[in-house]
CSV table of C-alpha atoms in Angstrom, one decimal:
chain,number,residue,atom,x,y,z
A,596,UNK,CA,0.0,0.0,0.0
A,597,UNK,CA,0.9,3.5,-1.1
A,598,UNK,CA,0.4,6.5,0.7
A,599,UNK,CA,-0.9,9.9,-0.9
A,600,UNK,CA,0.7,12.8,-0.6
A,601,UNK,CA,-1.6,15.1,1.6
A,602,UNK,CA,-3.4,12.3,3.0
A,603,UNK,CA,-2.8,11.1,6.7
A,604,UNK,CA,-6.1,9.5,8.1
A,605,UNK,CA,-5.5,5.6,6.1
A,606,UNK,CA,-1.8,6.0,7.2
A,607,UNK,CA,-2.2,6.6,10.6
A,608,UNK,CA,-5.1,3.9,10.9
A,609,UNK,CA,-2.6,1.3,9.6
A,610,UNK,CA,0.2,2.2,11.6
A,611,UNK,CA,-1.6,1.3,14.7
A,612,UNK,CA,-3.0,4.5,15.9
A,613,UNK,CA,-5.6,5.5,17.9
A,614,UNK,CA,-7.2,8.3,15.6
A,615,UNK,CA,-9.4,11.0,17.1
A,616,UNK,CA,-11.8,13.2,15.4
A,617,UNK,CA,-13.6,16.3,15.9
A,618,UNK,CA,-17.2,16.1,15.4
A,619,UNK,CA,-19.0,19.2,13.3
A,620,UNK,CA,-22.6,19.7,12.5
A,621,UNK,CA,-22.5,23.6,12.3
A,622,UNK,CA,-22.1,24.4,8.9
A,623,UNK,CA,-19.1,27.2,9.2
A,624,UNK,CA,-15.9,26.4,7.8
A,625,UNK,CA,-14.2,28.6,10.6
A,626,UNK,CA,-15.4,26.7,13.2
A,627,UNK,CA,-14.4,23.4,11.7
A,628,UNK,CA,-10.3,25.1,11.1
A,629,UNK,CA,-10.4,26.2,14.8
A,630,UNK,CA,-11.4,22.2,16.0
A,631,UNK,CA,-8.5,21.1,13.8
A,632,UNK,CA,-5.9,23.5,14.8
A,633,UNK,CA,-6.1,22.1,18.0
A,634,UNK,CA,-5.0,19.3,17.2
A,635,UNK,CA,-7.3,16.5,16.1
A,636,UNK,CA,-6.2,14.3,13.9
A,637,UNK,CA,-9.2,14.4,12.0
A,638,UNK,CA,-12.3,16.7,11.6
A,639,UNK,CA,-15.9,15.0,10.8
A,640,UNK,CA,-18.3,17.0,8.8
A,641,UNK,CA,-21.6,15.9,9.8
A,642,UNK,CA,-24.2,16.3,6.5
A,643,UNK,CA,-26.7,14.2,8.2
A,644,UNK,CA,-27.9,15.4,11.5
A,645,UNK,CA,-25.3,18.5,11.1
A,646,UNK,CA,-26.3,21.2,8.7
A,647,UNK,CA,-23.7,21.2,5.9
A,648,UNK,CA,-24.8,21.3,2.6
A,649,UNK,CA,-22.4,20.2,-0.6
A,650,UNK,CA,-21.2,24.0,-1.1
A,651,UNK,CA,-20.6,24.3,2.8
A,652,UNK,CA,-18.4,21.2,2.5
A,653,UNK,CA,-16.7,22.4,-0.6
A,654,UNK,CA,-14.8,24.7,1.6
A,655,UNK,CA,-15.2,23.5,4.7
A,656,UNK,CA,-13.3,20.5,3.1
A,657,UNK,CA,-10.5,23.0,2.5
A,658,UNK,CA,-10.5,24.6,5.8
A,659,UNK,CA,-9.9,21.5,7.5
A,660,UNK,CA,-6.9,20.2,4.9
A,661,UNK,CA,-5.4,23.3,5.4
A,662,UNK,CA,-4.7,22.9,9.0
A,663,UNK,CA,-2.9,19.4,8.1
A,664,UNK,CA,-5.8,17.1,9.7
A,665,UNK,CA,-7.9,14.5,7.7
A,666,UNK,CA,-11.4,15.9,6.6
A,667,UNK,CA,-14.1,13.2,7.3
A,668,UNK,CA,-17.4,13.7,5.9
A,669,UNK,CA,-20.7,11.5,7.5
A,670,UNK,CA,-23.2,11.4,4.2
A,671,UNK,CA,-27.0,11.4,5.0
A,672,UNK,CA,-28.3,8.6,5.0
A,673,UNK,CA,-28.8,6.3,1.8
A,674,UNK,CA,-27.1,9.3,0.0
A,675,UNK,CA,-24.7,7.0,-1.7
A,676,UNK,CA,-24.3,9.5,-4.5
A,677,UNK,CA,-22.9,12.4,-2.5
A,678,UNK,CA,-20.1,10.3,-1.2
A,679,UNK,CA,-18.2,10.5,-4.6
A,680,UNK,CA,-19.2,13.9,-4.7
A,681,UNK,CA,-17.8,14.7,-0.9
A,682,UNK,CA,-14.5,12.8,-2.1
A,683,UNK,CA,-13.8,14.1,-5.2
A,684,UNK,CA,-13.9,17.4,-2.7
A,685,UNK,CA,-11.2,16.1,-1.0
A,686,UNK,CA,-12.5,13.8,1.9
A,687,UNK,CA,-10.0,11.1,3.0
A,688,UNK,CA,-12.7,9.2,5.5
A,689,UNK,CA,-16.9,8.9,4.7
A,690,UNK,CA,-19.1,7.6,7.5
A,691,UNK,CA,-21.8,6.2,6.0
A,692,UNK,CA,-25.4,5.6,8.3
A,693,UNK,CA,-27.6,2.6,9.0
A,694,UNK,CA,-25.4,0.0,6.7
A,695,UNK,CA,-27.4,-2.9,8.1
A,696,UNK,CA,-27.0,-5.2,5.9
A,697,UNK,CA,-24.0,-6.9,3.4
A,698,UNK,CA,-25.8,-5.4,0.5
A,699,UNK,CA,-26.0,-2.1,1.9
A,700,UNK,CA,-22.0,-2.5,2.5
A,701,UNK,CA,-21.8,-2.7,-0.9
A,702,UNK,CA,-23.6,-0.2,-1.9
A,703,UNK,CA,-21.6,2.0,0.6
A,704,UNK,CA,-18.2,0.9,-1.5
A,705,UNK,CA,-19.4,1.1,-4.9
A,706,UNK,CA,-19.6,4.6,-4.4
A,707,UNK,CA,-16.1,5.2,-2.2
A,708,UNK,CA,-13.9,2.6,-4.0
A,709,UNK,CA,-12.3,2.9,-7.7
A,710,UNK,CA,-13.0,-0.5,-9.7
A,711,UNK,CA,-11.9,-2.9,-9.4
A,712,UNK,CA,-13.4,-2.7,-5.9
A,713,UNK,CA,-16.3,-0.2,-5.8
A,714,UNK,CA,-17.7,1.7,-9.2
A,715,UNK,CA,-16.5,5.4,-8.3
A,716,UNK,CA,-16.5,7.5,-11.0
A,717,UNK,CA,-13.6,9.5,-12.0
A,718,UNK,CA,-13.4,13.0,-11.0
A,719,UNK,CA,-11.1,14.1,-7.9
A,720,UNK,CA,-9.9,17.2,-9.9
A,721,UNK,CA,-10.2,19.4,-6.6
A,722,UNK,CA,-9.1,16.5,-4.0
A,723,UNK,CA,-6.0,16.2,-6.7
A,724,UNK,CA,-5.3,19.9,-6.3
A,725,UNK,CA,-5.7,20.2,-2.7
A,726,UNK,CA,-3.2,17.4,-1.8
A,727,UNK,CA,-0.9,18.8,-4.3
A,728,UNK,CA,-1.1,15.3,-6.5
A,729,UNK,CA,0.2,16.9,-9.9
A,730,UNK,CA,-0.1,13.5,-11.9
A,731,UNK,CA,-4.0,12.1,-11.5
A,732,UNK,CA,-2.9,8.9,-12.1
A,733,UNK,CA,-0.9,8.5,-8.9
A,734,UNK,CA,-4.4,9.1,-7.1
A,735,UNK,CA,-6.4,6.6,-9.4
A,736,UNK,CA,-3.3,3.7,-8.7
A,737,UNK,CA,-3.2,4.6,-5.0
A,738,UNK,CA,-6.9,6.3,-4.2
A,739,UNK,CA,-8.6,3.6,-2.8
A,740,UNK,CA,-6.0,2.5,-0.4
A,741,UNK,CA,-6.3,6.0,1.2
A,742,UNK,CA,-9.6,6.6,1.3
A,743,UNK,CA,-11.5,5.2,4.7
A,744,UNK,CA,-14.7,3.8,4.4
A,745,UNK,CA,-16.9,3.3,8.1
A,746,UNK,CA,-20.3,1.5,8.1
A,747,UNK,CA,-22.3,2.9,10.9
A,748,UNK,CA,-23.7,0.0,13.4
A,749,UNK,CA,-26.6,1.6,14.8
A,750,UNK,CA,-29.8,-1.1,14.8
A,751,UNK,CA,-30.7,-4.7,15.6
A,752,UNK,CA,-30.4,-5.7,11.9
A,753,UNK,CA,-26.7,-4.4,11.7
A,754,UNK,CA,-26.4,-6.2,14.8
A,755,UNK,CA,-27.1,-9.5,13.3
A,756,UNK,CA,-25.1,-9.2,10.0
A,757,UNK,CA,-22.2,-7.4,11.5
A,758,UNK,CA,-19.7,-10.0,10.4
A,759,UNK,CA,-20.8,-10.0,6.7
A,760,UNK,CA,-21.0,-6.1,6.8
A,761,UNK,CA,-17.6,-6.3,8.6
A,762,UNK,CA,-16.1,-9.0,5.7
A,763,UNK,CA,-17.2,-6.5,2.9
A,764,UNK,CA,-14.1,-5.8,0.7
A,765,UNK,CA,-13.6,-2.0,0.6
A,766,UNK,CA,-15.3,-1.4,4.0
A,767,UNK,CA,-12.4,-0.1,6.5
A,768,UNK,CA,-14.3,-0.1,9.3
A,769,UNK,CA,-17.3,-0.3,12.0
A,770,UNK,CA,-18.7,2.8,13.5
A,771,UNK,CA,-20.9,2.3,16.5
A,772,UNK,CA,-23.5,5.0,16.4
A,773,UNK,CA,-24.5,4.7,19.9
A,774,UNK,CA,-27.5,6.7,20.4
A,775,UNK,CA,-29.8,5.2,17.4
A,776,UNK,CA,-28.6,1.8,19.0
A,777,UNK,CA,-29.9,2.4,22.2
A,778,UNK,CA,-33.2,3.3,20.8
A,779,UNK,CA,-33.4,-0.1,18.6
A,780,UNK,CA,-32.4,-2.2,21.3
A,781,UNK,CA,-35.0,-0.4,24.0
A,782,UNK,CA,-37.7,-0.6,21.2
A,783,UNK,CA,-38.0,3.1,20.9
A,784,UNK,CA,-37.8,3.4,25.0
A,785,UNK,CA,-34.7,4.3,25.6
A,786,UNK,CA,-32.0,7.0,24.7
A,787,UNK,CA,-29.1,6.1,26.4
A,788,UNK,CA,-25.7,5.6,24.3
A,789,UNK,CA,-23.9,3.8,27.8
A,790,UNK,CA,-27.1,1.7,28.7
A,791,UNK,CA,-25.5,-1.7,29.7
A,792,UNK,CA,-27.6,-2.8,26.5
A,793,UNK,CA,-25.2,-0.7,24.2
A,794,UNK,CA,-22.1,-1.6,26.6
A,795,UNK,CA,-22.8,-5.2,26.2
A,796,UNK,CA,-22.8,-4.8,22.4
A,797,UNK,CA,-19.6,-3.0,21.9
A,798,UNK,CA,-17.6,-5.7,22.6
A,799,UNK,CA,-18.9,-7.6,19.6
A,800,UNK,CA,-18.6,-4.7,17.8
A,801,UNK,CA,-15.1,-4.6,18.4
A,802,UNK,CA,-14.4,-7.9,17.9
A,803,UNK,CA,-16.2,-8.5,14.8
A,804,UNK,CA,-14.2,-5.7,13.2
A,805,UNK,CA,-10.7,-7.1,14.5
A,806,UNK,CA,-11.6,-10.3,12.8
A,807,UNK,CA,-12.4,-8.8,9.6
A,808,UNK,CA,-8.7,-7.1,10.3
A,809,UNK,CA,-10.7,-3.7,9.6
A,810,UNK,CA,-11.2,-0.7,12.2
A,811,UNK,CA,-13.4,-0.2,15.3
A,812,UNK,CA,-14.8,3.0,16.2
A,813,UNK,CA,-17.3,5.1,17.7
A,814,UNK,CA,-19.3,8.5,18.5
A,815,UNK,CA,-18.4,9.2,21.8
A,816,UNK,CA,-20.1,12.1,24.1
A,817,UNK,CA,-16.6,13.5,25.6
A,818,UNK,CA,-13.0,12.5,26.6
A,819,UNK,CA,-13.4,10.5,29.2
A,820,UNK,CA,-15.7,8.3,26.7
A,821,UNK,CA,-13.3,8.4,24.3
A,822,UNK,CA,-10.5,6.6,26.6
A,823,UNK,CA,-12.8,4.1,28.1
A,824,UNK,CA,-13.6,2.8,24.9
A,825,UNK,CA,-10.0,2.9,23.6
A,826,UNK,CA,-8.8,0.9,26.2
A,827,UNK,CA,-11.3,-2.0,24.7
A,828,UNK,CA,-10.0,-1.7,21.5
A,829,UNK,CA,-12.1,1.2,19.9
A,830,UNK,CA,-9.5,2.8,17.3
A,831,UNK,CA,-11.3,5.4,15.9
A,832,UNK,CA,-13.0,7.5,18.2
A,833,UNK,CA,-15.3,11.0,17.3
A,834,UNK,CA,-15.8,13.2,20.6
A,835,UNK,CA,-18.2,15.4,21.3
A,836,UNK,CA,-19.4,18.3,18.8
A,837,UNK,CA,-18.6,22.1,17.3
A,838,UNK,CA,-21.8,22.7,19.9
A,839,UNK,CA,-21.1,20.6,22.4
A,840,UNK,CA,-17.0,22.6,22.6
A,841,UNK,CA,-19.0,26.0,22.7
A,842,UNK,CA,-21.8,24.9,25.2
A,843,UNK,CA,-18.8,23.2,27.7
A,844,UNK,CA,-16.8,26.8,27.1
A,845,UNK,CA,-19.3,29.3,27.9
A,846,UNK,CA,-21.1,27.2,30.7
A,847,UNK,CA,-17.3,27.1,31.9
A,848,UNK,CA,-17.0,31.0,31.9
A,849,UNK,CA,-20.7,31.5,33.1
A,850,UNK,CA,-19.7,29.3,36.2
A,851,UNK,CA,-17.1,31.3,37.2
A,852,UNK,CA,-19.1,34.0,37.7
A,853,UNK,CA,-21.1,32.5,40.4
């Protein structure tokens, strides 16, 4: 495997490191550059339950590269067609939501991974530019080695396919979405992403992915999250939010005050 130049998040994942990643669902590329400059590894763009749009991510892409961390984008869900899109912007990771099944998997890589692998079409003119990759080729030969693809595990019927969604060539990864799991496995009663129900599903979560050789990871509500799941093997872990950072801050400040 070949690395890209300007791209760090494949690397780093196959080297054995634990990758963090900031979490942003406002769409302002200035907030996304401040997360990254201080020092995350990578920044998630969140188009699903975040409010970026394709132009937002455009620059917001850009903002994040520029810093020298990993721009990660989670699609909407079922929006296989804008992963291309988001990539050809210059993504190097693409959570994908509720894969819950091998065929969804599939779907998921057709749309990250060049043939032979996947069916992405060819146009990373402005991913090419912003990595500084003068001769297209060298992205086609080495693209889909450096681009990270994570399957969100998030209901019963992931659940009970996770090692097929886990054996899918082209999928990198398993990202526990911990929230929408606790609501399937309460029924709709629950929302609780450390209910012992969630907890006792992790585990298999991790371990499915290790035996595919492919990454762990998951959302996680803060730090403290972040390094209890670590220490079970989670490699890939998203903390917190752009809100939840300016919520903590000024409650912080506000506090003081009393």
């Amino acid at each position: 495997m070949s690395s890209l130049p300007g791209f760090s998040l494949a690397a780093r994942l196959r080297a054995g490191e634990t990758v963090h990643t900031g979490w942003c669902g406002l769409p302002a590329p200035i907030v996304a550059e401040i997360v990254a400059r201080e020092g995350f590894a990578a920044v998630t763009l969140d188009s699903q339950h975040g409010l970026w749009d394709l132009a937002g991510l455009v620059v917001g892409i850009a903002a994040v590269r520029q810093v020298g961390a990993a721009p990660i984008v989670r699609v909407p869900l079922g929006d296989f067609a804008m992963v291309s899109r988001v990539l050809d912007f210059g993504a190097e990771g693409i959570i994908a939501p509720m894969i819950n099944t091998a065929a969804d998997a599939r779907a998921f890589v057709a749309a990250a991974k060049f043939p032979p692998i996947g069916e992405r079409s060819w146009g990373p003119h402005r991913a090419a530019m912003l990595a500084g990759i003068a001769d297209q080729k060298h992205y086609l030969a080495n693209g889909n080695d450096n681009i990270v693809t994570l399957a969100m595990i998030e209901t019963r019927a992931a659940l009970a396919n996770i090692d097929a969604i886990a054996a899918t060539p082209g999928i990198d990864g398993l990202f526990l979405g911990p929230s929408d799991l606790s609501i399937a496995l309460s029924d709709g009663r629950t929302l609780d992403p450390e209910s012992q129900a969630v907890e006792a599903e992790l585990d298999r979560i991790i371990a499915a992915a290790q035996k595919a050789g492919k990454i762990p990871g998951a959302y996680c509500a803060n730090a403290e999250r972040a390094l209890a799941v670590a220490k079970r093997g989670m490699r890939f872990c998203a903390i917190s939010s752009d809100m939840g950072f300016l919520r903590a801050g000024a409650r912080a400040q506000l506090d003081l005050l009393k």
